[in-house]
Amino acid sequence: MRERHLSRSDRFISHIDSALRTLIPNTRGAQRVNPSASMAESELGELERRHAASTLRVLHVATAGVQGLCQGQVGLVMLPRARQQIDHSQREATDHLAWCQQRLEQLESRTSYFTPVYYGAGVGLGMVTGLINDRFGLGVVAATKELIGRQANEQMNYLPTEDQRSRTLLRQVVSDNTHHAQLALEAGGMRFPAPIKWGMGLLGGASLKKARYT
């Protein structure tokens, strides 16, 4: 199948549409069924509900950053295989955003006020990394996906035991991010050394703390 080539105006409209769907609640639907949809809701106390909501809020804002990262790169990557991986990552992040928002509503909570900031920062980083080269850009996507999957896996240990809905959602997010990080590397992404990924994780973890309760 031949790849469709979009004009500059088409790309601009697509970027605006993606930004609005990411930042405005209830405008972005998931292509896949929420993995926790068939599970019964647990009886959670007020503190447990708020703690679960803060965990989902952090995951949502981090995923918004990844969506921005991919959005910033998608118009700059040159190789078709790299573009396919970026598009795949965007679709995956779309599902995660929708699932997190659904779960936050079930927990009678909301997304973070910092979501536009993280999305905008992601777009800027994506544009910079996309301008360097495809290999570096895919490497950033892979490292970021790996870090989000690792953080989500750690957060599962702090969820209330009864909250199987949130736990199931996070488990799927971990699986998706880990898998896509590997695909990005297989598509030619640069493998960053452990110290760089450690620094990225430290910086990202510190900045995400602000979004937990805001």
Short mmCIF file of C-alpha atoms in Angstrom, two decimals:
data_model
loop_
_atom_site.label_atom_id
_atom_site.label_comp_id
_atom_site.label_asym_id
_atom_site.label_seq_id
_atom_site.Cartn_x
_atom_site.Cartn_y
_atom_site.Cartn_z
CA MET A 1 0.00 0.00 0.00
CA ARG A 2 1.35 3.39 -0.98
CA GLU A 3 1.81 5.89 1.84
CA ARG A 4 -0.41 8.92 1.56
CA HIS A 5 1.52 12.19 1.36
CA LEU A 6 -0.14 15.03 3.26
CA SER A 7 0.17 18.68 2.34
CA ARG A 8 1.41 21.23 4.86
CA SER A 9 -2.14 22.40 5.50
CA ASP A 10 -3.25 18.79 6.06
CA ARG A 11 -0.43 18.27 8.56
CA PHE A 12 -1.26 21.54 10.34
CA ILE A 13 -4.92 20.57 10.67
CA SER A 14 -3.91 17.11 11.88
CA HIS A 15 -1.59 18.61 14.52
CA ILE A 16 -4.29 20.98 15.78
CA ASP A 17 -6.84 18.16 15.89
CA SER A 18 -4.47 15.93 17.86
CA ALA A 19 -3.67 18.72 20.32
CA LEU A 20 -7.33 19.52 20.94
CA ARG A 21 -8.24 15.87 21.36
CA THR A 22 -5.41 15.41 23.82
CA LEU A 23 -6.11 18.48 25.93
CA ILE A 24 -9.93 18.71 25.91
CA PRO A 25 -11.67 16.07 28.05
CA ASN A 26 -13.95 13.48 26.41
CA THR A 27 -12.92 14.32 22.84
CA ARG A 28 -10.51 11.43 22.25
CA GLY A 29 -11.87 7.90 22.07
CA ALA A 30 -9.90 4.68 22.34
CA GLN A 31 -9.64 2.24 19.45
CA ARG A 32 -9.33 -0.68 21.84
CA VAL A 33 -11.70 -1.67 24.61
CA ASN A 34 -10.65 -0.53 28.07
CA PRO A 35 -9.03 -3.62 29.66
CA SER A 36 -10.81 -2.91 32.96
CA ALA A 37 -14.26 -2.40 31.41
CA SER A 38 -15.57 -5.85 32.34
CA MET A 39 -14.37 -5.70 35.94
CA ALA A 40 -16.67 -4.88 38.82
CA GLU A 41 -16.05 -1.67 40.73
CA SER A 42 -14.54 -2.11 44.19
CA GLU A 43 -15.67 -0.36 47.34
CA LEU A 44 -12.93 2.17 48.03
CA GLY A 45 -12.65 4.52 50.97
CA GLU A 46 -12.14 8.22 50.40
CA LEU A 47 -8.38 8.08 50.95
CA GLU A 48 -8.00 5.00 48.76
CA ARG A 49 -10.01 6.60 45.98
CA ARG A 50 -7.95 9.78 46.10
CA HIS A 51 -4.70 7.83 46.10
CA ALA A 52 -5.77 5.75 43.10
CA ALA A 53 -6.86 8.92 41.30
CA SER A 54 -3.49 10.59 41.90
CA THR A 55 -1.74 7.55 40.39
CA LEU A 56 -3.94 7.63 37.28
CA ARG A 57 -3.50 11.41 37.04
CA VAL A 58 0.29 11.06 36.87
CA LEU A 59 0.02 8.33 34.25
CA HIS A 60 -2.35 10.47 32.18
CA VAL A 61 -0.11 13.54 32.20
CA ALA A 62 2.98 11.47 31.38
CA THR A 63 1.14 9.91 28.46
CA ALA A 64 0.09 13.36 27.25
CA GLY A 65 3.78 14.22 27.18
CA VAL A 66 4.49 11.13 25.05
CA GLN A 67 1.66 12.09 22.71
CA GLY A 68 3.22 15.52 22.30
CA LEU A 69 6.64 13.95 21.73
CA CYS A 70 5.28 11.82 18.90
CA GLN A 71 3.27 14.71 17.48
CA GLY A 72 6.38 16.87 17.35
CA GLN A 73 8.35 14.16 15.55
CA VAL A 74 5.82 12.78 13.10
CA GLY A 75 6.16 15.53 10.50
CA LEU A 76 9.96 15.46 10.60
CA VAL A 77 10.92 11.79 10.38
CA MET A 78 12.01 10.69 6.93
CA LEU A 79 12.09 6.90 6.87
CA PRO A 80 8.70 5.18 6.35
CA ARG A 81 9.42 2.57 9.02
CA ALA A 82 10.26 5.27 11.55
CA ARG A 83 7.08 7.16 10.69
CA GLN A 84 5.04 3.99 11.11
CA GLN A 85 6.47 3.48 14.59
CA ILE A 86 5.70 7.08 15.57
CA ASP A 87 2.13 6.70 14.27
CA HIS A 88 1.77 3.45 16.19
CA SER A 89 2.99 5.15 19.34
CA GLN A 90 0.45 7.94 18.87
CA ARG A 91 -2.43 5.47 18.52
CA GLU A 92 -1.25 3.60 21.59
CA ALA A 93 -1.02 6.81 23.62
CA THR A 94 -4.52 7.75 22.45
CA ASP A 95 -5.92 4.58 24.01
CA HIS A 96 -4.02 5.16 27.25
CA LEU A 97 -5.25 8.75 27.53
CA ALA A 98 -8.85 7.70 27.02
CA TRP A 99 -8.59 4.83 29.50
CA CYS A 100 -7.00 7.01 32.18
CA GLN A 101 -9.64 9.67 31.75
CA GLN A 102 -12.43 7.10 32.01
CA ARG A 103 -10.93 5.70 35.19
CA LEU A 104 -10.46 9.17 36.70
CA GLU A 105 -14.13 9.93 36.08
CA GLN A 106 -15.09 6.66 37.74
CA LEU A 107 -13.00 7.72 40.72
CA GLU A 108 -14.80 11.08 40.73
CA SER A 109 -11.59 12.92 39.89
CA ARG A 110 -10.02 14.82 37.00
CA THR A 111 -6.90 15.12 34.88
CA SER A 112 -4.02 17.36 35.90
CA TYR A 113 -4.02 21.10 35.31
CA PHE A 114 -0.46 20.62 34.07
CA THR A 115 -1.52 18.45 31.11
CA PRO A 116 -1.12 21.28 28.53
CA VAL A 117 2.36 22.04 29.90
CA TYR A 118 3.52 18.45 29.52
CA TYR A 119 1.96 18.12 26.09
CA GLY A 120 3.61 21.34 24.92
CA ALA A 121 6.97 20.29 26.33
CA GLY A 122 6.60 16.96 24.55
CA VAL A 123 5.88 18.68 21.23
CA GLY A 124 8.97 20.86 21.63
CA LEU A 125 11.19 17.90 22.52
CA GLY A 126 9.75 15.92 19.62
CA MET A 127 10.56 18.68 17.15
CA VAL A 128 14.13 18.96 18.42
CA THR A 129 14.77 15.21 18.39
CA GLY A 130 13.04 14.82 15.04
CA LEU A 131 15.31 17.42 13.49
CA ILE A 132 18.45 15.60 14.64
CA ASN A 133 17.70 12.32 12.85
CA ASP A 134 15.24 9.43 12.80
CA ARG A 135 17.50 7.11 14.79
CA PHE A 136 17.86 9.57 17.64
CA GLY A 137 14.15 10.43 17.60
CA LEU A 138 13.10 6.79 17.80
CA GLY A 139 15.64 6.28 20.57
CA VAL A 140 13.99 9.03 22.62
CA VAL A 141 10.58 7.45 22.03
CA ALA A 142 11.91 4.04 23.10
CA ALA A 143 13.57 5.38 26.25
CA THR A 144 10.50 7.41 27.20
CA LYS A 145 8.15 4.48 26.67
CA GLU A 146 10.42 2.25 28.72
CA LEU A 147 10.50 4.76 31.57
CA ILE A 148 6.73 5.24 31.62
CA GLY A 149 6.22 1.48 31.64
CA ARG A 150 8.67 1.12 34.52
CA GLN A 151 7.04 3.91 36.52
CA ALA A 152 3.56 2.49 35.92
CA ASN A 153 4.76 -0.92 37.09
CA GLU A 154 6.15 0.62 40.29
CA GLN A 155 2.92 2.54 40.91
CA MET A 156 0.92 -0.71 40.89
CA ASN A 157 2.57 -1.59 44.19
CA TYR A 158 1.02 1.50 45.80
CA LEU A 159 -2.54 1.06 44.53
CA PRO A 160 -5.19 -0.10 47.01
CA THR A 161 -5.39 -3.89 46.94
CA GLU A 162 -9.12 -3.77 46.19
CA ASP A 163 -8.73 -1.50 43.17
CA GLN A 164 -8.40 -4.17 40.50
CA ARG A 165 -9.75 -1.88 37.78
CA SER A 166 -6.87 0.57 38.08
CA ARG A 167 -4.39 -2.26 38.50
CA THR A 168 -5.59 -3.98 35.32
CA LEU A 169 -5.38 -0.71 33.39
CA LEU A 170 -1.84 -0.03 34.57
CA ARG A 171 -0.80 -3.59 33.76
CA GLN A 172 -1.92 -3.12 30.15
CA VAL A 173 -0.16 0.24 29.92
CA VAL A 174 3.06 -1.37 31.15
CA SER A 175 2.75 -4.14 28.56
CA ASP A 176 2.00 -1.72 25.71
CA ASN A 177 4.83 0.67 26.53
CA THR A 178 7.39 -2.09 27.02
CA HIS A 179 6.40 -3.69 23.72
CA HIS A 180 6.46 -0.45 21.78
CA ALA A 181 9.82 0.57 23.23
CA GLN A 182 11.24 -2.66 21.81
CA LEU A 183 9.59 -2.04 18.42
CA ALA A 184 11.08 1.46 18.27
CA LEU A 185 14.54 0.02 18.87
CA GLU A 186 14.00 -2.67 16.24
CA ALA A 187 12.98 0.06 13.78
CA GLY A 188 16.43 1.59 14.17
CA GLY A 189 16.12 3.63 17.35
CA MET A 190 19.29 4.51 19.24
CA ARG A 191 19.89 2.56 22.44
CA PHE A 192 20.69 5.09 25.13
CA PRO A 193 23.16 4.05 27.84
CA ALA A 194 21.85 3.34 31.32
CA PRO A 195 23.17 6.60 32.89
CA ILE A 196 21.24 8.70 30.38
CA LYS A 197 18.02 6.75 30.96
CA TRP A 198 18.58 7.02 34.71
CA GLY A 199 18.89 10.80 34.38
CA MET A 200 15.76 10.96 32.24
CA GLY A 201 13.87 8.94 34.81
CA LEU A 202 15.09 11.11 37.68
CA LEU A 203 14.12 14.32 35.91
CA GLY A 204 10.78 12.98 34.75
CA GLY A 205 9.88 11.53 38.15
CA ALA A 206 10.66 14.80 39.92
CA SER A 207 8.56 16.86 37.51
CA LEU A 208 5.60 14.45 37.62
CA LYS A 209 5.27 14.83 41.39
CA LYS A 210 3.68 18.23 40.79
CA ALA A 211 0.92 16.66 38.73
CA ARG A 212 -0.07 14.10 41.36
CA TYR A 213 -2.40 16.40 43.26
CA THR A 214 -2.83 19.23 40.76
#
